[in-house]
Coordinates of C-alpha atoms in Angstrom, one line a residue:
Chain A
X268 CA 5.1 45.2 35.1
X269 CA 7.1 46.2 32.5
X270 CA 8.7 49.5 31.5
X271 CA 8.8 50.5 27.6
X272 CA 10.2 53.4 25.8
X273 CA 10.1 55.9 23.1
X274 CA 13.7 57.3 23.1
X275 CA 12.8 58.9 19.5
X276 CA 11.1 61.4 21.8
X277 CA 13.1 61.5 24.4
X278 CA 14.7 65.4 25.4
X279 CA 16.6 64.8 28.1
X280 CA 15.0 66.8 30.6
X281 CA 15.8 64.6 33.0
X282 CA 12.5 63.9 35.3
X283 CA 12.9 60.2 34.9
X284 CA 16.3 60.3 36.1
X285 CA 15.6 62.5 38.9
X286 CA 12.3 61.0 40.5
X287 CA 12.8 57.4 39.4
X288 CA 16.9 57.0 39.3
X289 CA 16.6 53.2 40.2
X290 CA 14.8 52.9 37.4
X291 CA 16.1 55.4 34.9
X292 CA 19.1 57.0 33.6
X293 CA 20.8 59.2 31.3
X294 CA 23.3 58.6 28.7
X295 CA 26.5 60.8 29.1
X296 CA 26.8 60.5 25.6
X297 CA 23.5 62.3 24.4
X298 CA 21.8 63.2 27.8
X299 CA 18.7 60.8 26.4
X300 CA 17.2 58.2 28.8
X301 CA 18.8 54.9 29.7
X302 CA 16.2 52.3 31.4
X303 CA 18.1 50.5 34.3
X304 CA 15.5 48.0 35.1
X305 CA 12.6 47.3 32.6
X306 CA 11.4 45.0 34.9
X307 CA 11.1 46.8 37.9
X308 CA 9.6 44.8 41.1
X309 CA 6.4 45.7 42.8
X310 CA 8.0 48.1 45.5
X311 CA 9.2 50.6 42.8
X312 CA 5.9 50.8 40.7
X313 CA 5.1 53.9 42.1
X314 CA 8.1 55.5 40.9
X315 CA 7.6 53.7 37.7
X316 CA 4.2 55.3 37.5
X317 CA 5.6 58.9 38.5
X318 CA 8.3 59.4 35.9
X319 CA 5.5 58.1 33.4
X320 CA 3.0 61.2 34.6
X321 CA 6.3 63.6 34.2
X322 CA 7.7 62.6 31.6
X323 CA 7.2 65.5 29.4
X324 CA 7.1 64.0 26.2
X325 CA 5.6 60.8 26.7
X326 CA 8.6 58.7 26.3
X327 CA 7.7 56.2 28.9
X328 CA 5.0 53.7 29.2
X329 CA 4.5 51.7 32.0
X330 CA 2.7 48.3 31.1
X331 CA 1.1 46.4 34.0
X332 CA 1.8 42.0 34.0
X333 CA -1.6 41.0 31.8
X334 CA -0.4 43.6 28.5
X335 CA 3.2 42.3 28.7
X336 CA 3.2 39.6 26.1
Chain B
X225 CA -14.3 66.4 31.3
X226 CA -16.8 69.6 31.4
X227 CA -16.9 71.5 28.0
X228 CA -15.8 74.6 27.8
X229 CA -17.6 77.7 27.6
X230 CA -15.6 80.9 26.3
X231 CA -16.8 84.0 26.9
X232 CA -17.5 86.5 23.8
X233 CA -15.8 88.9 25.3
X234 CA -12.0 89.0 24.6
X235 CA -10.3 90.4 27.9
X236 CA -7.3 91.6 28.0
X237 CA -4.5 89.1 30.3
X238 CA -4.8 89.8 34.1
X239 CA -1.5 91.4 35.1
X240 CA -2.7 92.8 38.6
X241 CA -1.5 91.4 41.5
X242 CA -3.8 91.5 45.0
X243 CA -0.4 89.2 46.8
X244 CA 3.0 89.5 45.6
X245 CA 3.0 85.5 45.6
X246 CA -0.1 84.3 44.4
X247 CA -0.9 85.2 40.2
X248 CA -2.7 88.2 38.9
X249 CA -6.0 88.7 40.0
X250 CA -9.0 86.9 37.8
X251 CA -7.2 83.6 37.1
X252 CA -9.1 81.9 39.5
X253 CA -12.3 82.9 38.1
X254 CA -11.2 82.2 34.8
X255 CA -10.0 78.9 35.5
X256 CA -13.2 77.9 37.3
X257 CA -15.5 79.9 34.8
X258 CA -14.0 79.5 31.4
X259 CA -10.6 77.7 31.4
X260 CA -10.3 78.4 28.0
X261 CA -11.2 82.2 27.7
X262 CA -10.8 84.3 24.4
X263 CA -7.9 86.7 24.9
X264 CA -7.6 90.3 23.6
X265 CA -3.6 91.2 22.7
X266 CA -2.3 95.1 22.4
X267 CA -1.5 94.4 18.7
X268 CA -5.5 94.3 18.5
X269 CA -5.6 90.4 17.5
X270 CA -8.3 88.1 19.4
X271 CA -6.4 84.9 20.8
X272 CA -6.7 82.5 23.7
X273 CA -5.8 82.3 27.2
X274 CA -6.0 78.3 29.0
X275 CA -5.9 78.4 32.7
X276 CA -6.3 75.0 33.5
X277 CA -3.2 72.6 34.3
X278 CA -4.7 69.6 31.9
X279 CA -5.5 71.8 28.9
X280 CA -2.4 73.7 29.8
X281 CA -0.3 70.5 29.6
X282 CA -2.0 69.4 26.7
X283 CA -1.4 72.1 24.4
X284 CA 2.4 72.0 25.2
X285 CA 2.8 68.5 24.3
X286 CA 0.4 69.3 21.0
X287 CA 3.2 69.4 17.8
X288 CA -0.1 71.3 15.8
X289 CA 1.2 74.2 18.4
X290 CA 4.2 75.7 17.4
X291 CA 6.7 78.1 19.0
X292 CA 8.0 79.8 16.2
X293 CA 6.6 82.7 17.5
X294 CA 7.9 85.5 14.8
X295 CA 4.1 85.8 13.7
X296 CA 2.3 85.3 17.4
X297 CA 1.0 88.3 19.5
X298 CA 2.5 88.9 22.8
X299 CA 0.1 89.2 25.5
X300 CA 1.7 92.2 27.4
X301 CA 3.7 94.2 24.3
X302 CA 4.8 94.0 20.4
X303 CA 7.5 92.0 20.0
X304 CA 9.6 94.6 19.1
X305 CA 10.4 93.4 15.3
X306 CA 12.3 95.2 12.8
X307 CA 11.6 94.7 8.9
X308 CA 13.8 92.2 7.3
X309 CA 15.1 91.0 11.3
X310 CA 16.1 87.4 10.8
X311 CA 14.9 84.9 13.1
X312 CA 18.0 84.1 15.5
X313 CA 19.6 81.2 14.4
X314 CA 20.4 78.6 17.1
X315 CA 18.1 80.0 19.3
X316 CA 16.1 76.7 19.8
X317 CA 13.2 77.8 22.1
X318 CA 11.4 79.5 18.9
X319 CA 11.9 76.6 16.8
X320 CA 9.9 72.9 16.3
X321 CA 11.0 70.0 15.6
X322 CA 12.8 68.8 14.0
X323 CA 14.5 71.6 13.7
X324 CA 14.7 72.2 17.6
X325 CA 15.7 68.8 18.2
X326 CA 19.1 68.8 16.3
X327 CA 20.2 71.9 18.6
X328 CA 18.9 70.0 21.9
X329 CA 20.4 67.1 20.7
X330 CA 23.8 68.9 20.8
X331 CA 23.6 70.5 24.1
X332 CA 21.3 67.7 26.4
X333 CA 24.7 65.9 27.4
X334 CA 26.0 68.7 29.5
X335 CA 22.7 69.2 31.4
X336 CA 21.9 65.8 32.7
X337 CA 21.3 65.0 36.1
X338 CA 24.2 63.1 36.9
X339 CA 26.4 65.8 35.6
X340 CA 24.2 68.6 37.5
X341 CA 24.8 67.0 40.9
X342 CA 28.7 67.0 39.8
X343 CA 28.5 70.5 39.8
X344 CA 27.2 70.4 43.3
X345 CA 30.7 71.2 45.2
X346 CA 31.4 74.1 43.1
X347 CA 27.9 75.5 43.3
X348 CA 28.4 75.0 47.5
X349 CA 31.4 76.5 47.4
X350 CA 30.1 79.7 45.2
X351 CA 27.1 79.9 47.6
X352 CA 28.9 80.1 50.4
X353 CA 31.4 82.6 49.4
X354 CA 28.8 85.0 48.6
X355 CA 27.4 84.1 52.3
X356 CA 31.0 84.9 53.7
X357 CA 30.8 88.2 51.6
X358 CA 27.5 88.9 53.2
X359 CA 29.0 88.0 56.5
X360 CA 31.9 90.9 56.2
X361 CA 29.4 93.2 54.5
X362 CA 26.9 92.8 57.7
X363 CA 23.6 94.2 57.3
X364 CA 21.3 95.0 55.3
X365 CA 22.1 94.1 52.2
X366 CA 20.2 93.5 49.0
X367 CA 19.9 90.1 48.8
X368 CA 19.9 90.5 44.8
X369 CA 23.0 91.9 44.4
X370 CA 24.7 89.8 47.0
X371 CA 23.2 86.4 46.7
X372 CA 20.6 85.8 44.2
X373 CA 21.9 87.5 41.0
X374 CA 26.0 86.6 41.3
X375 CA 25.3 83.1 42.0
X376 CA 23.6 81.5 39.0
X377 CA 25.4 84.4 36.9
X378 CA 29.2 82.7 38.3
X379 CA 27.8 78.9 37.3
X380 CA 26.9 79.5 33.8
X381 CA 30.0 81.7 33.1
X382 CA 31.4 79.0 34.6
X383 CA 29.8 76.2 32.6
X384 CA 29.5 77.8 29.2
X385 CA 33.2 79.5 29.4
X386 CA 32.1 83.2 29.6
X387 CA 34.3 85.5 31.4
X388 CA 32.5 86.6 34.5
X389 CA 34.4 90.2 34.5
X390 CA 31.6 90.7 32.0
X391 CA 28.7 90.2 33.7
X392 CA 27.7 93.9 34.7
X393 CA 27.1 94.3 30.2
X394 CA 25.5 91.0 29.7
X395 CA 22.7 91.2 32.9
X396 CA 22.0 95.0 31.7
X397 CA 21.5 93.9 28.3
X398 CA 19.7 91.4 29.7
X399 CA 17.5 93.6 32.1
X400 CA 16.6 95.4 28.8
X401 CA 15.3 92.7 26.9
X402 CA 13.1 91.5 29.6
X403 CA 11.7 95.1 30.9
X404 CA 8.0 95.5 29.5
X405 CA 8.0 99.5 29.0
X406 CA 11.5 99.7 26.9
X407 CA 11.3 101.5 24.2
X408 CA 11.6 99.9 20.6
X409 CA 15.4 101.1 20.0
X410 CA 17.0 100.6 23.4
X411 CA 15.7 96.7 23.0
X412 CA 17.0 97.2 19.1
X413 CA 20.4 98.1 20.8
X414 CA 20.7 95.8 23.9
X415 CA 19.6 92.9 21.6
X416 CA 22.9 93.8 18.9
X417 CA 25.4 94.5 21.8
X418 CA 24.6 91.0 23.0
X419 CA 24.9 89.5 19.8
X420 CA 28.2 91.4 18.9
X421 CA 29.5 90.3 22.2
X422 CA 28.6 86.5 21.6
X423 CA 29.7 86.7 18.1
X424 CA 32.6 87.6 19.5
X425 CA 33.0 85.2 22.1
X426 CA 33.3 82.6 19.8
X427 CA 35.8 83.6 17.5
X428 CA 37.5 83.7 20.4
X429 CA 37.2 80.3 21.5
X430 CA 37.7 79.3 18.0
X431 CA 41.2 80.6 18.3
X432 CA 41.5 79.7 22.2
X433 CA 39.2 76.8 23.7
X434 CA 38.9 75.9 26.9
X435 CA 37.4 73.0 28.5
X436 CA 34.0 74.6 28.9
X437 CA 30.5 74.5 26.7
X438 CA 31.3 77.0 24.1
X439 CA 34.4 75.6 22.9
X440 CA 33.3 71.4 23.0
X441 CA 30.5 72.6 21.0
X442 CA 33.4 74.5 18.2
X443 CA 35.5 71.7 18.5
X444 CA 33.0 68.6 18.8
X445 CA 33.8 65.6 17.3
X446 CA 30.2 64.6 16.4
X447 CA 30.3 65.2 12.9
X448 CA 26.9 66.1 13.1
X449 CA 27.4 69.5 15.1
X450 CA 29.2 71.5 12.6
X451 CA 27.5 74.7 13.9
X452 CA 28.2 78.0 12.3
X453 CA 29.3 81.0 14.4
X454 CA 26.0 82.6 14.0
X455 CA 24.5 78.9 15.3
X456 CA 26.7 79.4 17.9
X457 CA 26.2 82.9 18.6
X458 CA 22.4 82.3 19.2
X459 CA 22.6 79.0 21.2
X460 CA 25.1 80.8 23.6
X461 CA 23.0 83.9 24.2
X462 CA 19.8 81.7 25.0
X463 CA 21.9 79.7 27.6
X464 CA 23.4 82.8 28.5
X465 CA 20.4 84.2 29.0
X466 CA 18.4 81.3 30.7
X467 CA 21.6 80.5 32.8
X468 CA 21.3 83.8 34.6
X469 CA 18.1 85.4 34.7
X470 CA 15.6 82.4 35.6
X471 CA 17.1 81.0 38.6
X472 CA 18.5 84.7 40.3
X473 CA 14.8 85.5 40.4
X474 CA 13.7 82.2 41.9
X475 CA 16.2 82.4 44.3
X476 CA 15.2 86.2 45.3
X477 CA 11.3 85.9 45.0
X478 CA 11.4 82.2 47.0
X479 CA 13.9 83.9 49.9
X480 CA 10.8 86.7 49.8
X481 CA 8.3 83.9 50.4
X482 CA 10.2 82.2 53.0
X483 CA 10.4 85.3 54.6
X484 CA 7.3 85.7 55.2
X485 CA 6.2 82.4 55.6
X486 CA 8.5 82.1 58.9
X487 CA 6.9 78.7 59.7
X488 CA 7.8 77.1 56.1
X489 CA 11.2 78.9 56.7
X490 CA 11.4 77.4 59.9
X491 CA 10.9 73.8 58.2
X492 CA 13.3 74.3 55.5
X493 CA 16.2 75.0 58.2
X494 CA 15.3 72.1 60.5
X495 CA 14.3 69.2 58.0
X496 CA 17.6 69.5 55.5
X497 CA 15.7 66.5 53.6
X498 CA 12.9 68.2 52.7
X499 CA 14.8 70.2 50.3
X500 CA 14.3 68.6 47.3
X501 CA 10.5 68.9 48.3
X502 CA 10.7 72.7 48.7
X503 CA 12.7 73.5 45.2
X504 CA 9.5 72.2 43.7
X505 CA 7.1 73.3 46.2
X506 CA 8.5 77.1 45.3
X507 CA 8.8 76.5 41.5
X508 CA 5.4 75.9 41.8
X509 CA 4.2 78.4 43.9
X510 CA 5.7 81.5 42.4
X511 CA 5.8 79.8 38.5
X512 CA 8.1 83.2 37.5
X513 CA 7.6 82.5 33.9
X514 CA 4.4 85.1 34.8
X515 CA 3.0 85.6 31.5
X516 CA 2.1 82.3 30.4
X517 CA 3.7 80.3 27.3
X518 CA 3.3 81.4 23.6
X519 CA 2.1 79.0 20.8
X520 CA 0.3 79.2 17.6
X521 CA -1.7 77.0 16.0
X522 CA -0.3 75.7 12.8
X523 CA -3.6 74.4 11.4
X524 CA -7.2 74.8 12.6
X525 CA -7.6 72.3 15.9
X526 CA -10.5 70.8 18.0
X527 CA -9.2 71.5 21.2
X528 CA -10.9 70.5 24.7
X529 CA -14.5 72.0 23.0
X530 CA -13.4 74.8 21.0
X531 CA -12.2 75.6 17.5
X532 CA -8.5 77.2 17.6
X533 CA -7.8 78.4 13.6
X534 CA -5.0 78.1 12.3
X535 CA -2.6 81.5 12.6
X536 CA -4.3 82.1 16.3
X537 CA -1.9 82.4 19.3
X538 CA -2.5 80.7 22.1
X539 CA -1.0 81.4 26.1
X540 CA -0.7 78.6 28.1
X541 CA -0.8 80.5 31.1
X542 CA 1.4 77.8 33.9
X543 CA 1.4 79.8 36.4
X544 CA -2.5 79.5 36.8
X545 CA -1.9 76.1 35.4
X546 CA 0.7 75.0 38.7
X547 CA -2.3 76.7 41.1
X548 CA -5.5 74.2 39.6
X549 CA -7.1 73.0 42.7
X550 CA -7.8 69.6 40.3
X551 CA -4.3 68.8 40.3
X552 CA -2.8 70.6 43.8
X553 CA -4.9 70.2 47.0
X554 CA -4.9 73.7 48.4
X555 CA -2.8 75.2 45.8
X556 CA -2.6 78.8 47.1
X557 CA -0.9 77.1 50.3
X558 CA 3.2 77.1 50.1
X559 CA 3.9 74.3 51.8
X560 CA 7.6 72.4 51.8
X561 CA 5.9 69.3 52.7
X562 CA 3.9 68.3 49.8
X563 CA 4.7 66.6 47.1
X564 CA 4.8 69.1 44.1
X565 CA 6.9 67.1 41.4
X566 CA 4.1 67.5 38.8
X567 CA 4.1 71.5 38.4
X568 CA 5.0 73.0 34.9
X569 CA 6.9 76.0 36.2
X570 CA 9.9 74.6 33.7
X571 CA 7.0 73.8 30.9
X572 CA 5.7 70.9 29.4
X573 CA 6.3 68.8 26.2
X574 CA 9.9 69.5 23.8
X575 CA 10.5 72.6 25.3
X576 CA 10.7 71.7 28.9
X577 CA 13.5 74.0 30.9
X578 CA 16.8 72.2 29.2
X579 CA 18.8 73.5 32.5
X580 CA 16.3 72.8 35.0
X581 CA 18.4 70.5 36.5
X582 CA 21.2 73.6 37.1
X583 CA 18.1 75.1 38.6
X584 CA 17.1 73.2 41.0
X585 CA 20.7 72.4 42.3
X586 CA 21.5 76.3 42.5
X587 CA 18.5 76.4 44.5
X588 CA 18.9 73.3 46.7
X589 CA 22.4 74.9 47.5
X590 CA 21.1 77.9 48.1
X591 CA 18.0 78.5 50.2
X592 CA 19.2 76.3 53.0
X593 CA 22.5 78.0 52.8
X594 CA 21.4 80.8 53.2
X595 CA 18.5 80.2 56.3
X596 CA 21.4 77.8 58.2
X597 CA 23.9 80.8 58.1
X598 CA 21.2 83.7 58.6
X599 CA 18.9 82.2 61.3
X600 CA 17.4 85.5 62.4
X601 CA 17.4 86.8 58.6
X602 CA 14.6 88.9 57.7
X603 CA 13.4 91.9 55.6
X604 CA 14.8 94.9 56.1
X605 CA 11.8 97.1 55.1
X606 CA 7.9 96.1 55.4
X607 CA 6.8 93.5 53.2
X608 CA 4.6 96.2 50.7
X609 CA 7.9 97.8 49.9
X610 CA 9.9 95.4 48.2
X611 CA 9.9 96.3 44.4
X612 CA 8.0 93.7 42.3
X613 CA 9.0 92.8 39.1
X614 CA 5.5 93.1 37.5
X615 CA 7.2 95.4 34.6
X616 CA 9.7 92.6 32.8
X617 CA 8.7 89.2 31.2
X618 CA 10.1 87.0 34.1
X619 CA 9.2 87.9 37.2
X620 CA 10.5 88.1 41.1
X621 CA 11.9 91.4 42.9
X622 CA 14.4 93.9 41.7
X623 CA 15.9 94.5 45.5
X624 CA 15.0 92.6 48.2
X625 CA 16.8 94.6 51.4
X626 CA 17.3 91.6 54.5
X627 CA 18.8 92.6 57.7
X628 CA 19.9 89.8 60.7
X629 CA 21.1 90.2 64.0
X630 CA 25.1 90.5 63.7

């Protein structure tokens, strides 16, 4: 699994940061997200899959092992 | 995905309440029947109302949907518009990008999550001051005046650098922008004194800064900020604004819901860790923003089976939206248990609540707070007597008189 991001689109709202913080931040510099662990292990791919469903802007994909490349 | 099927009929938008909780009556039925229904708006133009939480979510992530809303209808009144008004600069929530996104750009830092949570002492601390106030007081009170309204009022003072002495101008002039029924001049008149008072404001802080929003924003370093006072004067009314008004009515209208949901009351006050759960749970329920969300379609769009033309405005109604029974299993349940993180009550796409993390920590401060010392709290008059606030743009209750055992 592997976590990719748009941070073009990114608003800071936060959701990523909030529901998934092992796996996301946010920059104290412009508030925008900050991926902690791209790589995340099996146990957290639920919280992976969650801050992609809230993001509200679509910044995060979520890209199971076989479309990792 | 069915298709849908709008009636020919444009209806006005449902504004009658059967609970004081649950949304106007005929969203149900329209969500079910025709999710995306024609609407009819007081200025006489034919528009459209979407009731369901995918189409809903959908057209606030769609950039062919703008918020520059100086030529949408509103669905409950004219936006009282005078000739040659100019739109209010800085004011990002009636902008696009990438207009909007320079001003979020220059104020996301300060609402982050980490930085939210360092607030969370000083929001504690405000809470339960107000509680020890309540305390001497003793009962009844209006929870309003005493709790709901001074809380989130004190933190963005606090956070933007306005002087909190001031608070009984800027919540009237407030109250007057948001009330339904005000007449054309007195919203003319509340809408200049808060300008004049902002504009002033920041000369201020351009001649005195303090450590607080207002004045990093005046004296950033990032080049690329170079706001003008009337940029500034705009921003700071909206956070203002936002800061004050939004969460004092979650807070009021949740504490009414809690009341008379004793058993979801009872929850919050036993299980402290479910209160992350319950923030979200009551954002969804009660989804204040009670009008829906204004866009307008910048070109003609397919959207979900239907033809929007370019010029029409669109209501994204979220509050329907956060009670789908497609996305929430018994949505018009409150319950503090479930898992609500995916409601809209903050919107959906650029415009997504930019201080909804201050929101939720004023409110995971304060509803426990507030049950913990007040175990026996509960309304002071029956139920169908607390005022609703079904006259101003966000809703909740103008008093809400609880009484406890001393």
């Amino acid at each position: 699994m592997r976590i990719r991001i748009d941070r073009g689109r990114c608003q800071g709202a936060g959701q990523c940061a909030l529901n998934a913080p092992e796996l996301f931040d946010q920059s104290d510099d412009d508030g925008l997200v900050v991926v902690l662990d791209d790589r995340p292990p099996p146990a957290l791919r639920h919280k992976a899959r969650l801050a992609e469903q809230l993001c509200p802007n679509s910044v995060i994909r979520v890209l199971e092992a076989e479309d990792d490349g | 995905m069915s298709v849908a099927s709008p009636t020919p009929f444009p209806a006005p938008l449902p504004t009658r309440r059967g609970c004081p909780f649950d949304p106007p009556d005929g969203y149900g039925e329209l969500r079910r029947d025709r999710p995306i229904s024609r609407l009819a708006f007081p200025d006489g133009k034919i528009g459209w109302l979407l009731t369901r939480y995918e189409d809903v979510r959908a057209v606030l992530e769609d950039v062919r949907f703008s918020s520059d809303r100086r030529h949408a209808s509103s669905p409950v009144r004219a936006f009282p518009v005078r000739d040659g008004d100019p739109r209010i600069p800085g004011s990002l929530i009636g902008m696009d990008p990438p207009e909007h996104t320079r001003y979020r750009r220059l104020v996301t830092r300060w609402f982050t999550v980490r930085r939210m949570r360092g607030l969370a002492p000083r929001i504690e601390r405000i809470v339960a001051d107000h509680l020890d106030a309540m305390e001497r007081t003793g009962p009844p009170v209006d929870l309003v005046e005493a709790f709901a309204r001074p809380i989130p009022s004190l933190v963005i003072c606090e956070l933007l650098g306005v002087p909190y002495a001031e608070r009984a101008d800027f919540q009237r002039w407030t109250a007057t922008l948001f009330r339904l029924d005000e007449p054309k001049e007195s919203v003319y008149a509340a809408r200049d004194a808060l300008w004049d008072y902002m504009r002033s404001l920041v000369t201020v802080k351009r001649q005195l800064p303090d450590d607080a929003l207002l004045s990093q924003l005046i004296h950033s370093e990032d080049p690329s900020a170079g706001l003008t006072n009337q940029e500034l004067t705009g921003l700071g009314q909206l956070l203002l604004i936002a800061g004050h008004e939004t969460t004092a009515n979650m807070l009021a209208l949740g504490t009414f819901a809690l009341l008379c949901h004793p058993e979801q009351a009872h929850t919050l006050r036993t299980r402290p860790d479910l209160v992350d759960n319950a923030v979200e749970e009551l954002l969804r329920y009660l989804t204040i923003v009670q009008f829906g969300v204004v866009r307008v379609a910048r070109e003609d769009i397919e959207f979900a089976g239907v033809r929007i033309l370019q010029g029409e405005t669109v209501v994204a109604s979220i509050a329907a939206a956060n009670r789908d029974p497609e996305r929430f299993a018994d949505p018009d349940e409150l319950d503090i248990t479930r898992s609500a993180a995916h409601h809209i009550a903050f919107g959906h796409g650029v415009h997504q609540c930019l201080g909804q993390q201050l929101a939720r920590m004023e409110m995971r401060a304060g509803y426990p707070a507030l049950f913990q010392r007040f175990p026996s709290l509960r309304l002071a008059v029956p139920a169908d007597q607390v005022p609703l606030r079904d006259d101003m743009f966000i809703y909740g209750v103008h008093r809400l008189p609880v009484t406890w055992q001393g």
